[in-house]
Coordinates of C-alpha atoms in Angstrom, one line a residue:
M1389 CA -23.1 17.8 4.6
N1390 CA -23.6 17.9 8.4
Q1391 CA -25.3 21.3 8.8
H1392 CA -24.7 21.3 12.6
R1393 CA -21.0 20.9 12.0
T1394 CA -21.1 23.6 9.4
L1395 CA -22.4 26.1 12.0
R1396 CA -19.8 25.1 14.6
I1397 CA -16.6 25.1 12.5
Q1398 CA -15.7 28.8 12.4
D1399 CA -12.9 30.9 11.0
R1400 CA -10.8 31.3 14.1
R1401 CA -10.6 35.1 14.1
A1402 CA -14.3 35.5 13.6
F1403 CA -14.9 33.0 16.3
L1404 CA -12.5 34.7 18.7
R1405 CA -14.3 38.0 18.2
G1406 CA -17.9 36.8 18.1
S1407 CA -18.0 34.2 20.8
A1408 CA -18.1 34.5 24.5
W1409 CA -14.5 33.5 24.5
G1410 CA -13.6 36.4 22.3
A1411 CA -15.5 39.0 24.3
A1412 CA -12.6 39.4 26.7
A1413 CA -10.0 39.3 24.0
T1414 CA -11.3 41.2 21.0
T1415 CA -7.9 42.4 19.9
V1416 CA -6.6 38.8 19.8
A1417 CA -8.9 38.0 16.9
G1418 CA -7.1 40.8 15.2
M1419 CA -5.8 42.1 12.0
G1420 CA -8.8 43.6 10.3
L1421 CA -11.6 41.1 10.1
P1422 CA -15.3 41.9 10.5
R1423 CA -17.5 39.2 11.9
L1424 CA -17.9 36.7 9.2
G1425 CA -20.9 34.6 8.2
F1426 CA -20.7 30.8 8.0
A1427 CA -20.1 30.4 4.3
E1428 CA -19.9 26.9 2.9
T1429 CA -17.3 24.8 4.6
P1430 CA -15.2 22.0 3.1
E1431 CA -17.1 18.8 2.3
L1432 CA -16.3 16.5 5.2
T1433 CA -15.6 12.8 4.7
S1434 CA -18.6 10.7 5.1
P1435 CA -18.2 7.7 7.4
A1436 CA -19.6 5.5 4.6
S1437 CA -16.4 6.3 2.6
L1438 CA -14.1 5.0 5.4
P1439 CA -13.0 1.4 5.8
T1440 CA -15.1 -0.7 8.1
R1441 CA -13.6 -2.3 11.2
P1442 CA -14.0 -5.8 12.6
A1443 CA -16.1 -6.1 15.7
G1444 CA -14.0 -5.8 18.8
V1445 CA -11.2 -3.9 17.2
Q1446 CA -10.8 -0.2 17.8
V1447 CA -8.0 2.3 16.9
L1448 CA -7.2 4.4 19.9
M1449 CA -5.3 7.7 20.2
P1450 CA -1.5 7.4 20.1
R1451 CA -0.3 5.6 23.2
D1452 CA -4.0 5.8 24.3
R1453 CA -3.2 9.4 25.2
V1454 CA -4.9 12.7 24.4
P1455 CA -2.8 14.7 21.8
L1456 CA -1.7 18.2 22.9
S1457 CA -0.3 20.8 20.5
F1458 CA 0.5 24.5 20.5
I1459 CA -0.2 26.5 17.4
I1460 CA 1.8 29.8 17.1
D1461 CA 0.6 32.3 14.6
D1462 CA 2.2 35.5 13.4
S1463 CA 5.7 34.3 14.0
T1464 CA 8.6 34.9 11.6
C1465 CA 12.3 35.8 11.7
L1466 CA 13.1 38.9 13.8
V1467 CA 10.1 41.1 12.7
N1468 CA 7.6 41.9 15.4
M1469 CA 4.4 41.5 13.4
G1470 CA 2.4 43.5 16.0
H1471 CA 4.6 46.6 15.4
F1472 CA 4.7 46.4 11.6
C1473 CA 1.2 45.1 10.9
T1474 CA -0.8 47.6 12.9
P1475 CA -0.2 50.7 10.8
Q1476 CA -0.9 48.8 7.6
F1477 CA -4.3 47.6 8.9
A1478 CA -5.0 51.1 10.1
T1479 CA -4.6 52.4 6.6
A1480 CA -6.9 49.7 5.2
M1481 CA -9.5 50.0 8.0
P1482 CA -9.1 53.4 9.6
N1483 CA -12.2 53.2 11.7
R1484 CA -11.1 50.2 13.8
A1485 CA -10.0 51.3 17.3
E1486 CA -7.6 48.4 17.8
Y1487 CA -5.4 49.9 15.0
Q1488 CA -5.1 53.3 16.7
K1489 CA -2.8 51.9 19.4
P1490 CA 0.7 53.3 20.0
W1491 CA 2.5 50.8 17.8
R1492 CA 5.5 53.1 17.5
S1493 CA 6.3 52.4 21.1
W1494 CA 6.4 48.7 20.6
P1495 CA 9.7 47.0 19.8
R1496 CA 10.3 46.4 16.1
E1497 CA 12.1 43.2 16.8
I1498 CA 11.4 39.9 18.6
P1499 CA 15.0 38.9 19.1
D1500 CA 16.5 35.5 18.5
S1501 CA 17.5 35.4 22.2
F1502 CA 13.8 35.1 23.0
V1503 CA 13.3 32.5 20.3
R1504 CA 16.1 30.5 21.9
Q1505 CA 14.8 30.9 25.4
F1506 CA 11.3 29.8 24.2
G1507 CA 12.5 26.9 22.1
E1508 CA 14.8 25.5 24.7
W1509 CA 12.2 25.7 27.5
C1510 CA 9.6 24.0 25.3
A1511 CA 12.1 21.3 24.3
G1512 CA 12.8 20.6 27.9
Q1513 CA 9.1 20.2 28.6
G1514 CA 8.4 18.1 25.5
V1515 CA 6.1 20.8 24.0
K1516 CA 5.4 20.5 20.3
G1517 CA 3.3 22.3 17.8
K1518 CA 3.3 24.7 14.8
Y1519 CA 5.4 27.8 14.3
S1520 CA 4.6 30.1 11.4
I1521 CA 7.3 31.7 9.3
V1522 CA 5.7 34.6 7.4
P1523 CA 7.8 34.7 4.2
N1524 CA 7.6 38.5 3.6
P1525 CA 6.5 39.7 7.0
A1526 CA 4.3 42.8 6.7
C1527 CA 6.2 43.6 3.5
V1528 CA 9.4 44.4 5.4
G1529 CA 11.5 42.1 3.3
W1530 CA 11.9 38.6 1.8
L1531 CA 13.3 36.0 4.1
D1532 CA 15.0 34.2 1.2
R1533 CA 16.7 37.5 0.1
E1534 CA 17.1 40.4 2.4
L1535 CA 15.3 41.9 5.5
P1536 CA 15.9 45.7 5.5
G1537 CA 16.7 46.9 9.0
W1538 CA 18.8 43.8 9.7
S1539 CA 22.0 42.6 8.3
R1540 CA 22.2 39.6 6.1
A1541 CA 24.2 37.8 8.8
D1542 CA 21.3 38.6 11.2
L1543 CA 18.8 37.0 8.9
Q1544 CA 20.8 34.0 8.1
S1545 CA 21.5 33.4 11.8
S1546 CA 17.8 33.7 12.6
L1547 CA 16.9 31.2 9.9
K1548 CA 19.6 28.8 11.2
L1549 CA 18.1 29.1 14.7
V1550 CA 14.7 28.0 13.4
R1551 CA 16.3 25.1 11.6
D1552 CA 18.5 23.9 14.4
L1553 CA 16.3 24.6 17.4
M1554 CA 12.6 24.7 16.3
L1555 CA 12.4 22.0 13.6
P1556 CA 12.6 18.9 15.7
N1557 CA 9.5 19.9 17.6
W1558 CA 7.6 22.3 15.5
D1559 CA 6.0 22.3 12.0
I1560 CA 6.9 25.3 9.9
H1561 CA 4.0 26.9 8.0
P1562 CA 3.8 30.0 5.8
E1563 CA 1.0 32.2 7.0
M1564 CA 0.6 33.4 3.4
I1565 CA 3.0 35.8 1.9
T1566 CA 2.9 39.0 4.0
H1567 CA 0.0 38.5 6.4
T1568 CA -0.9 42.1 5.5
R1569 CA -1.0 43.3 1.8
V1570 CA -2.0 41.0 -1.0
I1571 CA 0.9 40.5 -3.4
D1572 CA 0.4 40.7 -7.2
L1573 CA 2.0 37.5 -8.3
K1574 CA 2.8 39.0 -11.7
T1575 CA 4.9 41.8 -10.3
G1576 CA 5.8 40.6 -6.9
R1577 CA 4.6 43.9 -5.5
P1578 CA 1.6 44.7 -3.2
M1579 CA -1.6 45.6 -4.9
Q1580 CA -1.8 49.3 -5.6
Q1581 CA -5.2 49.7 -4.0
I1582 CA -5.3 49.7 -0.1
S1583 CA -8.5 48.4 1.3
P1584 CA -9.9 45.3 3.1
A1585 CA -10.1 43.6 -0.3
T1586 CA -6.3 43.8 -0.7
M1587 CA -5.4 42.6 2.7
E1588 CA -4.6 38.9 3.0
N1589 CA -6.8 38.5 6.1
S1590 CA -9.9 38.9 4.0
Y1591 CA -8.6 37.7 0.6
P1592 CA -10.1 36.8 -1.8
Q1593 CA -13.4 38.6 -1.5
E1594 CA -14.7 37.1 -4.7
K1595 CA -14.5 33.6 -6.1
K1596 CA -11.3 32.7 -7.9
S1597 CA -10.3 29.4 -9.5
V1598 CA -8.6 26.7 -7.4
D1599 CA -5.5 27.1 -9.6
E1600 CA -5.3 30.8 -8.7
L1601 CA -5.7 30.1 -5.0
A1602 CA -3.1 27.3 -5.2
A1603 CA -0.7 29.6 -7.0
Y1604 CA -0.9 32.1 -4.2
L1605 CA -0.2 29.4 -1.6
A1606 CA 2.7 28.0 -3.7
Y1607 CA 4.3 31.4 -3.9
A1608 CA 4.5 31.6 -0.2
L1609 CA 5.7 27.9 0.1
R1610 CA 8.5 28.4 -2.4
I1611 CA 10.0 31.2 -0.3
V1612 CA 9.9 29.0 2.8
K1613 CA 11.5 26.3 0.8
N1614 CA 14.2 28.7 -0.4
C1615 CA 15.0 29.2 3.3
D1616 CA 15.8 25.4 3.6
L1617 CA 12.8 24.9 5.8
P1618 CA 10.6 21.8 5.4
C1619 CA 6.9 22.2 5.3
E1620 CA 3.8 19.9 5.1
G1621 CA 1.0 22.5 5.4
I1622 CA -0.1 26.1 5.7
T1623 CA -1.8 28.5 8.1
T1624 CA -4.4 30.9 6.8
P1625 CA -3.9 34.5 8.0
G1626 CA -7.2 35.4 9.6
G1627 CA -10.1 35.1 7.2
F1628 CA -7.9 34.2 4.2
G1629 CA -10.0 31.9 2.0
N1630 CA -13.3 32.5 3.7
S1631 CA -15.0 33.0 0.4
M1632 CA -13.6 29.7 -0.9
K1633 CA -13.8 27.4 2.1
A1634 CA -14.8 24.4 -0.1
E1635 CA -12.0 25.0 -2.5
L1636 CA -9.3 25.8 0.1
P1637 CA -8.3 22.1 0.9
I1638 CA -8.0 21.4 -2.8
A1639 CA -5.7 24.4 -3.3
V1640 CA -3.7 23.4 -0.2
D1641 CA -3.3 19.8 -1.6
Q1642 CA -2.1 21.1 -5.0
A1643 CA 0.3 23.7 -3.6
V1644 CA 2.0 21.7 -0.9
R1645 CA 2.3 18.6 -3.1
D1646 CA 3.7 20.7 -6.0
V1647 CA 6.3 22.6 -3.9
Y1648 CA 7.3 20.0 -1.3
G1649 CA 6.2 16.7 -2.7
V1650 CA 4.7 15.5 0.6
D1651 CA 2.1 12.8 0.6
L1652 CA -0.3 14.2 3.2
P1653 CA -0.9 18.0 3.2
H1654 CA -2.7 19.7 6.1
Y1655 CA -3.7 23.2 7.1
F1656 CA -4.8 25.2 10.1
K1657 CA -7.7 27.7 9.8
Y1658 CA -10.5 26.9 12.2
V1659 CA -11.2 27.1 15.9
I1660 CA -13.7 24.7 17.5
S1661 CA -15.9 25.8 20.4
G1662 CA -18.4 24.2 22.7
D1663 CA -19.2 20.5 22.5
E1664 CA -18.2 20.0 18.9
S1665 CA -15.4 17.5 18.4
T1666 CA -11.9 18.9 17.9
E1667 CA -10.7 15.8 16.0
P1668 CA -9.1 16.6 12.6
R1669 CA -11.3 16.6 9.5
L1670 CA -10.4 14.5 6.4
E1671 CA -11.2 16.6 3.3
H1672 CA -10.9 16.3 -0.4
L1673 CA -10.6 12.5 0.1
R1674 CA -10.2 10.3 -3.0
G1675 CA -8.7 7.0 -4.0
V1676 CA -9.9 5.0 -0.9
G1677 CA -9.3 1.3 -1.6
T1678 CA -6.4 2.0 -4.0
D1679 CA -2.7 2.4 -3.6
D1680 CA -2.9 6.2 -4.1
V1681 CA -5.1 7.6 -1.3
R1682 CA -5.0 11.4 -1.3
L1683 CA -6.6 14.0 1.0
T1684 CA -6.0 17.2 2.9
V1685 CA -6.3 17.2 6.7
N1686 CA -7.9 20.1 8.5
V1687 CA -6.5 20.3 12.0
P1688 CA -8.5 22.8 14.1
A1689 CA -7.6 24.4 17.4
G1690 CA -9.8 24.0 20.4
T1691 CA -9.1 27.3 22.4
G1692 CA -9.0 31.0 21.9
D1693 CA -5.8 33.0 22.2
W1694 CA -5.9 34.1 25.9
F1695 CA -2.2 35.0 26.1
G1696 CA -0.8 38.4 25.0
G1697 CA -2.8 38.8 21.8
W1698 CA -1.6 39.5 18.2
Q1699 CA -0.2 42.9 19.2
G1700 CA 1.4 41.7 22.4
D1701 CA -0.3 44.3 24.5
S1702 CA -3.0 42.2 26.2
L1703 CA -2.7 40.7 29.7
S1704 CA -2.9 36.9 29.6
E1705 CA -5.7 34.9 31.1
P1706 CA -4.0 31.5 31.6
D1707 CA -6.8 30.1 33.7
R1708 CA -9.0 30.0 30.7
Y1709 CA -6.7 27.3 29.3
C1710 CA -6.1 25.6 32.7
N1711 CA -6.1 26.8 36.3
A1712 CA -3.1 26.2 38.5
A1713 CA -4.5 22.9 39.8
A1714 CA -5.6 21.8 36.4
T1715 CA -9.1 21.2 37.5
S1716 CA -10.8 23.7 35.1
G1717 CA -10.3 25.5 31.8
R1718 CA -10.8 24.6 28.2
M1719 CA -7.7 22.4 27.9
V1720 CA -8.8 20.4 31.0
E1721 CA -12.3 20.1 29.4
L1722 CA -10.9 18.7 26.2
I1723 CA -8.5 16.3 27.9
Q1724 CA -11.3 14.9 30.0
R1725 CA -13.4 14.5 26.9
R1726 CA -10.5 12.7 25.4
Q1727 CA -10.3 14.9 22.3
P1728 CA -7.3 16.6 20.8
A1729 CA -6.4 19.6 22.9
V1730 CA -4.8 22.2 20.6
M1731 CA -4.2 25.7 22.0
I1732 CA -3.4 28.8 20.0
C1733 CA -1.5 32.0 20.5
H1734 CA 0.1 34.8 18.5
W1735 CA 3.9 35.2 18.7
P1736 CA 3.9 38.9 19.7
G1737 CA 1.7 37.8 22.6
M1738 CA 4.4 35.4 23.9
Y1739 CA 7.0 38.2 23.8
S1740 CA 4.5 40.8 25.1
N1741 CA 6.6 43.7 23.8
G1742 CA 9.5 42.7 25.9
S1743 CA 7.9 41.8 29.2
E1744 CA 7.5 38.1 28.3
E1745 CA 4.3 38.1 30.3
G1746 CA 2.6 35.8 27.8
F1747 CA 5.4 33.3 27.8
N1748 CA 5.4 33.2 31.6
S1749 CA 1.7 32.5 31.6
F1750 CA 2.2 29.8 29.0
K1751 CA 4.8 28.1 31.1
R1752 CA 2.4 28.0 34.0
V1753 CA -0.3 26.4 31.8
V1754 CA 2.1 23.7 30.6
E1755 CA 3.4 23.0 34.1
S1756 CA -0.1 22.8 35.5
L1757 CA -1.3 20.4 32.8
A1758 CA 1.8 18.2 33.4
S1759 CA 1.1 18.1 37.1
R1760 CA -2.2 16.3 36.6
F1761 CA -2.2 14.8 33.1
A1762 CA 1.4 13.8 32.3
D1763 CA 0.4 10.2 32.0
D1764 CA -2.7 10.9 30.0
T1765 CA -1.4 13.2 27.3
I1766 CA 1.2 13.4 24.5
W1767 CA 2.6 16.5 22.8
M1768 CA 2.5 16.2 19.0
K1769 CA 3.3 18.4 16.0
V1770 CA 0.2 19.4 14.0
S1771 CA 1.5 17.3 11.1
E1772 CA 1.8 14.3 13.4
I1773 CA -1.8 14.7 14.5
A1774 CA -2.8 15.0 10.9
R1775 CA -0.9 11.9 9.9
Y1776 CA -2.2 9.9 12.9
W1777 CA -5.8 10.7 12.2
A1778 CA -5.4 9.8 8.5
A1779 CA -4.0 6.4 9.5
K1780 CA -6.6 6.0 12.3
Q1781 CA -9.5 6.5 9.9
L1782 CA -8.2 5.1 6.6
T1783 CA -6.3 2.0 7.6
E1784 CA -8.2 -1.1 6.5
I1785 CA -8.3 -3.8 9.1
R1786 CA -9.3 -7.4 8.5
R1787 CA -9.4 -10.1 11.2
E1788 CA -9.0 -13.8 10.9
G1789 CA -8.9 -15.5 14.3
N1790 CA -6.0 -14.1 16.2
R1791 CA -4.5 -12.4 13.1
L1792 CA -5.2 -8.8 12.0
T1793 CA -4.2 -7.7 8.5
L1794 CA -3.7 -3.9 8.3
T1795 CA -3.5 -2.1 4.9
A1796 CA -2.3 1.4 5.7
P1797 CA -2.2 4.2 3.1
F1798 CA 0.0 6.2 5.5
A1799 CA 2.6 5.3 8.1
A1800 CA 2.0 6.5 11.6
Q1801 CA 4.0 6.5 14.8
R1802 CA 2.7 5.0 18.0
Y1803 CA -0.4 3.5 16.3
T1804 CA -2.5 2.0 19.0
L1805 CA -5.0 -0.8 18.6
Q1806 CA -7.5 -2.2 21.2
I1807 CA -8.5 -5.8 20.6
A1808 CA -11.3 -7.2 22.7
A1809 CA -10.9 -10.6 24.4
A1810 CA -7.3 -11.0 23.3
A1811 CA -4.2 -12.1 25.1
G1812 CA -0.5 -11.7 24.5
P1813 CA 2.1 -12.1 23.3
V1814 CA 1.9 -9.7 20.3
S1815 CA 4.0 -9.6 17.1
L1816 CA 4.1 -7.2 14.1
Q1817 CA 5.0 -8.6 10.7
H1818 CA 5.8 -6.3 7.7
G1819 CA 7.4 -7.9 4.7
N1820 CA 10.2 -10.1 6.0
D1821 CA 10.6 -8.1 9.2
R1822 CA 8.9 -9.6 12.3
T1823 CA 9.0 -7.7 15.6
L1824 CA 7.9 -9.2 19.0
L1825 CA 6.3 -6.5 21.1
S1826 CA 7.3 -6.2 24.8
Q1827 CA 4.7 -6.3 27.5
A1828 CA 4.3 -2.9 29.3
T1829 CA 4.1 -3.0 33.1
R1830 CA 1.3 -0.4 33.3
R1831 CA -0.8 1.8 31.0
S1832 CA 1.4 4.9 31.5
T1833 CA 4.4 3.1 30.1
L1834 CA 2.7 2.0 26.9
D1835 CA 4.7 3.1 23.9
A1836 CA 5.7 2.0 20.4
G1837 CA 6.8 -1.6 20.5
T1838 CA 4.8 -2.6 23.6
W1839 CA 1.4 -4.1 24.6
I1840 CA -0.7 -4.4 27.7
A1841 CA -3.8 -6.4 28.6
D1842 CA -6.5 -6.7 31.2
E1843 CA -9.5 -9.0 31.6
Q1844 CA -11.4 -7.3 28.7
N1845 CA -9.0 -6.0 26.2
L1846 CA -5.5 -6.1 24.8
V1847 CA -3.9 -2.8 23.7
A1848 CA -0.9 -2.8 21.3
C1849 CA 1.2 0.2 20.4
F1850 CA 3.6 0.1 17.4
D1851 CA 4.9 2.2 14.6
L1852 CA 2.6 1.5 11.7
P1853 CA 4.3 1.0 8.4
K1854 CA 2.8 2.1 5.1
G1855 CA 1.4 -0.8 3.1
T1856 CA 0.3 -4.2 4.4
S1857 CA 1.3 -5.6 7.8
E1858 CA 0.0 -8.2 10.2
V1859 CA -0.5 -8.1 14.0
V1860 CA -0.7 -11.6 15.6
V1861 CA -1.9 -12.0 19.2
G1862 CA -1.8 -15.0 21.5
S1863 CA 0.3 -18.2 21.3
N1864 CA 1.0 -18.0 17.6
A1865 CA 2.6 -14.6 17.9

């Protein structure tokens, strides 16, 4: 295991509180975590276990652009998690100052009108990411049954809004069952004891079997499925799983496959700081070289939460993501390093207890990034980033003259290859289907089904099918 990497991949809430980034946003880290040590992390895939590539052939990022994504934590239907979570954390950890805030004065609801406003604006800007749906938010009620304090029509309308408006551009994740109290799976009720040990943000505090951990994840996933919401991954609430970091990707794999039957589970838990790469990690990899490759993809964020915080009462610091001219900030740094630029927030911090200050700051960041980097970046859902990186690293490529044979365990959209000393035209053959790619006029117009070349390299972009396909360049295409 790479020990340097072990020290740099941190639980996001511990990172936000303990790093220089978190110093100005301690409450963002939130929800009851002490600073955590760097326990064992998942075993990362060794480069030796990955397929080798022919000389002169390189898999680039999709469309040769830097992926952007926006991870939203602590979201759900109607319930303002800042309002309902704070007193529960205060009971479990009464000495923490951030839980002594005037939560009664905060709105109990984040209305669907705000969800619509947010979702429609993001759709207009092409923003994509991950949107949590906490299944039993702060123990208020079960989203697949009833939500006390709201009518059944309110709940069903809220779920429909998520399905109709958010799903095209956002992955849906459970953020475990309640995000507050641990649920006894035998009874369906919160554990009787109230302490840090029975809060999901620090659960489990002792080792459990992979099966036990997977059962807890699956319980949350089934509620989301009962709400007719698709799902390919999970988000850990705070330090959930910190005592079982090596086992967590195995449990994610088992639970997501069992409940949803997806072929490529992923999860969000970590925040990356400093110079460490923000590229996704392939974990629990097995079956390479067979027709049944399986793994879990760990997609990290690369920023802190510098919007309104998990309680929605902090003032945003948008320049920490990107200043108005898009010349500085963490997102600018990652784009210029050509690494995935994934930013994170908490949903109450977008609503900002009704002022929408966090949302307005977010809009400024998105617009600033677009003003400078529109032709260099691409917004993607977290699942799309996970799938692309699995295909990027695991697709076997063989070259014979001007013909490349690709054996892909996973399909991926906008798969982009750079081939040295090659010339067009370019064709893609999969089974009996042959597609002749079109020549793009400039790099910024490169998209699926096109290619472009200069004196040194040819770059081809296409939707990669699962299985075996051939890319032919030059006169024989």
